[in-house]
Amino acid sequence: MKTIVIVGGGAAGLQLAIDLGRALGRKKRARVVLVDRSPTHLWKPLLHEVAAGSVEPTVHHTSFALQAERNHFEFVQGELVSVDRTSRVITVATGSAGETTDADSLHAIGYDKLVLAVGGVTQYFGVAGAREHALALDSVSGAELVRDRLHAALRSKSLPATPQADARKVRVAIVGAGATGVQLASQLRRTSRLLNQYGVHRLDPVHDVDIAVLEAAPTILPGMDGGLAARVSRRLAQQHIRVGTGQRVTSVTPDDLVLGANERLNVDLVVWAAGVVASPLVATLGLALNEKGQARVGPTLQSLGDDDVFAIGDCASCRPTNVARELPTRAQVAFQQALYLVEALPRHLSSRPVLPFVYRDYGSLISLAGGRAVGSLATVKGSSGWYVEGKIAALMHHAIYRRHILSINGWRRALIVSLSHGLERWLGAGTRLH
Ligand SMILES: Cc1cc2nc3c(=O)[nH]c(=O)nc-3n(C[C@H](O)[C@H](O)[C@H](O)COP(=O)(O)OP(=O)(O)OC[C@H]3O[C@@H](n4cnc5c(N)ncnc54)[C@H](O)[C@@H]3O)c2cc1C
């Protein structure tokens, strides 16, 4: 029996493993193996809400082992450490993270087709001190650290021992005004208000909590629709979030950000949301890469130079035949690529002809605090120009996550899971209070 190994169970990899398990694994037409370093999956576009305390990861994550048992694939928890492309064998370290990798914890898995779906990590652009002193939103633990540091800063600055107005100020700087940065800023303003409402801190949630988004490009949401950026800017201004465009951060220290040549900003918390590069592991595999370390793939998502290795999602550099530029690092892209491989991989295994991947851009939705969102929707011709705002846009944004829940759980379980999420929101304070 042929073996398909998928490494990375994120937005792309988990969907692929489930659908291939149902299509091939169940009938024993192929062995499907998913490898992930984590035992559970959390949909990455929720991470800014984890950082804001409005989403509790334990309520929203799903176990890979459970999904594997239900959907006829095998799950191996471990970190991909190497790929022998000549013998078609991967090596996975199955020890706990941080443990020394001895021979006993190394696990070899042979493959006929290998799919890399290991996602991306934060891009620091070599800015001095950024990796050491800024927090990043590329993992659940990173998002939880943002949440905990914000709580600590709000609590400590509202102690009576800090009477001077300036000493009471909490300064949050978010570097990068892409979707991640602006969504986070909006959610953090809501968190500062809610924590004040519940008496967790005694600061003025607007005047004593300064939230700034700094962007090197001339506009926020660079690369996205200009009308969308203008609408999001207005919403951020209504929330008293300072937006600085054309501002390049050149270094980060434990207490300061340096802008340009020598403008110094005092900060309590810096979140780096300025870009994404492929997981560094991809660069060690000897594949063709772009400047972001993403594996370059052809029209059928096969890596250039090795037809047995596919790459999808944030770790892939893909320019489909119907799109003029490289696809962005977005869940929408990861999802469509996974669905494409569900059809294409069985055909590759039986050497049948395969059509190229075609990408459809449905537009962009930016979720903001208070159950609001702003979106630009793609028209049939592919250009944007239709805007949605407010609760309707928020419902559309929410529907994307619900579709993810539906496609990994089936409709009966998805209904129960969604009810449990709704109950958690209804019973809770809207944000974590500790
Ligand atoms: C805060 C935030 C908000 C976002 N909002 C949106 C949005 O609104 N809309 C949108 O379209 N996109 C959004 N994105 C982008 C979107 O989340 C990503 O594009 C998408 O998750 C990429 O999917 P992926 O499967 O490639 O990678 P991921 O979802 O990152 O999954 C990668 C998986 O690989 C595993 N892995 C990594 N390295 C290894 C290894 N060496 N061995 C084993 N396993 C490994 C990881 O544990 C993880 O499970 C957002 C991202 C962030 C951070």
Coordinates of C-alpha atoms and ligand atoms in Angstrom, one line a residue, residues 7-13 35-38 44-48 64 78-80 117-120 137-138 179-180 183 279 281 312-315 329-332 334 365 397, ligand 1:
V7 CA 3.9 17.2 7.9
G8 CA 2.1 20.0 9.7
G9 CA -1.5 19.8 10.8
G10 CA -2.5 23.5 10.5
A11 CA -5.1 25.1 8.3
A12 CA -3.8 23.2 5.3
G13 CA -2.4 19.9 6.7
V35 CA 3.0 14.4 11.6
D36 CA 2.8 17.5 13.9
R37 CA 5.0 18.7 16.7
S38 CA 1.9 19.6 18.8
K44 CA -4.2 30.0 13.5
P45 CA -6.4 33.0 12.6
L46 CA -7.7 32.9 16.2
L47 CA -4.4 33.7 17.7
H48 CA -5.0 37.5 18.0
F64 CA -4.9 15.2 16.4
G78 CA 6.9 14.8 16.6
E79 CA 9.1 17.4 15.0
L80 CA 10.3 16.8 11.4
A117 CA 2.5 22.0 5.4
V118 CA 4.7 23.2 8.2
G119 CA 3.5 26.8 8.0
G120 CA 5.4 30.0 8.7
L137 CA 1.9 35.8 17.4
D138 CA 3.0 32.7 15.5
A179 CA -4.2 41.9 9.0
T180 CA -2.6 40.4 12.1
Q183 CA -6.9 42.9 14.2
S279 CA 9.4 27.6 8.9
L281 CA 13.2 23.7 8.5
I312 CA 1.1 23.9 0.6
G313 CA 0.1 26.8 2.8
D314 CA 2.5 29.4 4.4
C315 CA 5.6 27.3 3.7
T329 CA 0.2 33.6 3.4
R330 CA -3.5 33.2 4.2
A331 CA -5.8 30.5 5.4
Q332 CA -7.9 30.9 2.3
A334 CA -4.0 27.0 2.5
L365 CA -12.2 40.3 5.8
H397 CA -15.7 36.4 9.1
Ligands
LIG1 C1 -3.1 36.3 14.3 C2 -3.3 35.8 12.9 C3 -4.5 36.1 12.3 C4 -4.7 35.6 11.0 N1 -5.9 35.9 10.4 C5 -6.1 35.5 9.2 C6 -7.4 35.7 8.5 O1 -8.2 36.4 9.1 N2 -7.6 35.2 7.3 C7 -6.6 34.4 6.6 O2 -6.9 34.0 5.5 N3 -5.5 34.1 7.2 C8 -5.2 34.6 8.5 N4 -4.0 34.4 9.1 C9 -3.0 33.5 8.3 C10 -3.3 32.0 8.5 O3 -3.5 31.7 9.8 C11 -2.2 31.2 7.8 O4 -2.0 31.6 6.5 C12 -2.6 29.7 7.8 O5 -2.8 29.3 9.1 C13 -1.5 28.9 7.1 O6 -1.8 27.5 7.2 P1 -0.7 26.4 7.2 O7 -1.4 25.1 7.3 O8 0.3 26.7 6.1 O9 0.2 26.7 8.5 P2 -0.2 26.6 10.1 O10 -1.7 26.8 10.2 O11 0.7 27.6 10.7 O12 0.2 25.2 10.5 C14 1.5 24.7 10.5 C15 1.5 23.4 11.4 O13 2.8 22.8 11.2 C16 3.3 22.4 12.4 N5 4.8 22.3 12.3 C17 5.6 23.3 12.0 N6 6.9 22.9 12.0 C18 6.9 21.6 12.2 C19 7.9 20.6 12.2 N7 9.2 20.8 12.0 N8 7.5 19.3 12.5 C20 6.2 19.0 12.7 N9 5.2 19.9 12.7 C21 5.5 21.2 12.4 C22 2.8 23.4 13.4 O14 2.7 22.8 14.7 C23 1.4 23.7 12.8 O15 0.4 22.8 13.4 C24 -3.7 34.8 10.3 C25 -2.5 34.5 11.0 C26 -2.3 35.0 12.3 C27 -1.0 34.6 13.0

